[in-house]
Amino acid sequence: MDIRKVPASAGAEWLLGAFGLLRKSPLGLGLLGLIYAGLSLIVVLTAQSVPALGGALQLVFLLIGPLLLAGMIFAAHEVDEGRKASPGHLLAAIRTGKAWRVITTLAPQIALALVCLVLLYVIVGQANIEKLMEFSVKLQAQAQAQGKIDPDFMAEMMRELPMSRLGLWFIAVAAIAFGAIFFTLTIVPDIMFSDVRLVAAMRRSYRACTQNFLALLVFLLLGFVVMMAYGLGLGILGGLAGLIGGDIAMLLLNGVGNGVFVVFIASTMYFAWKQMLGDGGSDTNAAAELPGVAM
């Protein structure tokens, strides 16, 4: 498949396309978000009550996360083609025999995390990291005990920590994350709908993003606005839910909201792949026809 050149407005179309799919199939795609939210909430609640078991579940969820994302992308394709989304689509990577290829997409994420960790030690320093961890534990304990953060404690933390070094580290992480998007934006749908493996998919994603840099920039800028607006709205609703039903209600609402947002992100990735790389070829259609996947 050739890489296509798209206009800058395509970045907005990826977001609008995702909104369109959610309007077209609110129950089908929404159910996928609920399943994702349910699994993540099980992990969070287990980690709080049984830390040892929670750690194991977090590792499992880390491994199946790409499979769930691939399933959501597959469901987005199905809805886009006029079919229905169903929970069975979350197993699409397994049923199409591409589960391991999809799991390998964790590799660049792990590499990115390791690079950021190394930069943290280099820029901030081990002693300051230990101070930061101590302050974080105290902040969490204070928030749980008092329900708010003491301004004097925050001021003390600002004086004790090297804020300039932390700021430099945040800038470096942001730059690295921006560069990583070039290599990862389309890799999951490309693996799902094309006969490519991780390295080839990363290469194709990089070429597609560099050749369509303006579209990518529009997508990221508008996506940031959408994310902030969604986060603000979810925060307000979560606060109201907390007032009415307590911490559990707020946790449930935030979990569901995050699950739906993951479905939205998966849909934008599908549209980015479709416009820049996809051709509606045989792999896509064959996958859609697998028994038990398209429902």
mmCIF file of N, CA, C and O in Angstrom, residues 27-28 42 47 74 94 114 128 141 167 180 183 188 201 224 232 271-273:
data_model
loop_
_atom_site.group_PDB
_atom_site.id
_atom_site.type_symbol
_atom_site.label_atom_id
_atom_site.label_comp_id
_atom_site.label_asym_id
_atom_site.label_seq_id
_atom_site.Cartn_x
_atom_site.Cartn_y
_atom_site.Cartn_z
ATOM 1 N N LEU A 27 -24.408 2.565 21.499
ATOM 2 C CA LEU A 27 -24.534 1.395 22.370
ATOM 3 C C LEU A 27 -23.425 0.384 22.113
ATOM 4 O O LEU A 27 -22.814 -0.140 23.050
ATOM 5 N N GLY A 28 -23.157 0.095 20.831
ATOM 6 C CA GLY A 28 -22.138 -0.903 20.498
ATOM 7 C C GLY A 28 -20.760 -0.483 20.939
ATOM 8 O O GLY A 28 -20.067 -1.217 21.662
ATOM 9 N N ILE A 42 -11.512 -3.191 38.041
ATOM 10 C CA ILE A 42 -11.164 -4.403 38.797
ATOM 11 C C ILE A 42 -9.700 -4.363 39.218
ATOM 12 O O ILE A 42 -9.353 -4.693 40.358
ATOM 13 N N ALA A 47 -5.872 -3.674 43.459
ATOM 14 C CA ALA A 47 -4.589 -3.125 43.908
ATOM 15 C C ALA A 47 -4.728 -2.410 45.242
ATOM 16 O O ALA A 47 -3.808 -2.416 46.064
ATOM 17 N N PHE A 74 -10.807 -2.441 15.420
ATOM 18 C CA PHE A 74 -11.543 -3.335 14.524
ATOM 19 C C PHE A 74 -13.035 -2.996 14.547
ATOM 20 O O PHE A 74 -13.697 -2.961 13.505
ATOM 21 N N ILE A 94 -6.930 -11.811 18.472
ATOM 22 C CA ILE A 94 -6.723 -13.240 18.726
ATOM 23 C C ILE A 94 -7.319 -14.066 17.603
ATOM 24 O O ILE A 94 -6.692 -14.994 17.085
ATOM 25 N N LEU A 114 11.557 3.753 29.561
ATOM 26 C CA LEU A 114 12.927 3.582 30.054
ATOM 27 C C LEU A 114 13.777 4.812 29.766
ATOM 28 O O LEU A 114 14.559 5.263 30.610
ATOM 29 N N ASN A 128 17.168 14.068 44.562
ATOM 30 C CA ASN A 128 15.949 14.857 44.365
ATOM 31 C C ASN A 128 14.750 13.958 44.042
ATOM 32 O O ASN A 128 13.619 14.284 44.412
ATOM 33 N N ALA A 141 -1.152 11.106 51.595
ATOM 34 C CA ALA A 141 -1.661 10.891 52.950
ATOM 35 C C ALA A 141 -2.445 12.106 53.432
ATOM 36 O O ALA A 141 -3.501 11.976 54.078
ATOM 37 N N GLY A 167 11.202 20.960 35.460
ATOM 38 C CA GLY A 167 10.621 21.573 34.267
ATOM 39 C C GLY A 167 11.370 21.170 33.011
ATOM 40 O O GLY A 167 10.757 20.883 31.972
ATOM 41 N N ALA A 180 7.635 10.196 19.432
ATOM 42 C CA ALA A 180 7.159 8.808 19.437
ATOM 43 C C ALA A 180 5.852 8.657 18.683
ATOM 44 O O ALA A 180 5.570 7.589 18.120
ATOM 45 N N PHE A 183 6.038 7.379 15.162
ATOM 46 C CA PHE A 183 6.316 5.961 14.956
ATOM 47 C C PHE A 183 5.169 5.053 15.393
ATOM 48 O O PHE A 183 5.177 3.864 15.060
ATOM 49 N N VAL A 188 -1.019 0.006 15.243
ATOM 50 C CA VAL A 188 -1.987 -1.032 15.611
ATOM 51 C C VAL A 188 -2.977 -1.307 14.477
ATOM 52 O O VAL A 188 -3.164 -2.472 14.096
ATOM 53 N N ALA A 201 5.617 -1.630 10.447
ATOM 54 C CA ALA A 201 4.497 -0.753 10.776
ATOM 55 C C ALA A 201 4.997 0.573 11.342
ATOM 56 O O ALA A 201 4.444 1.635 11.031
ATOM 57 N N PHE A 224 -5.802 17.910 21.681
ATOM 58 C CA PHE A 224 -5.494 18.436 23.015
ATOM 59 C C PHE A 224 -6.674 19.239 23.556
ATOM 60 O O PHE A 224 -7.030 19.118 24.734
ATOM 61 N N LEU A 232 -12.288 18.255 31.668
ATOM 62 C CA LEU A 232 -12.972 19.219 32.533
ATOM 63 C C LEU A 232 -14.410 18.779 32.807
ATOM 64 O O LEU A 232 -14.867 18.796 33.955
ATOM 65 N N PHE A 271 -9.115 6.124 11.685
ATOM 66 C CA PHE A 271 -9.308 7.067 10.584
ATOM 67 C C PHE A 271 -7.974 7.615 10.071
ATOM 68 O O PHE A 271 -7.817 7.863 8.869
ATOM 69 N N ALA A 272 -7.009 7.824 10.980
ATOM 70 C CA ALA A 272 -5.685 8.259 10.534
ATOM 71 C C ALA A 272 -5.066 7.208 9.628
ATOM 72 O O ALA A 272 -4.503 7.521 8.567
ATOM 73 N N TRP A 273 -5.154 5.939 10.033
ATOM 74 C CA TRP A 273 -4.633 4.850 9.194
ATOM 75 C C TRP A 273 -5.393 4.772 7.875
ATOM 76 O O TRP A 273 -4.793 4.618 6.806
#
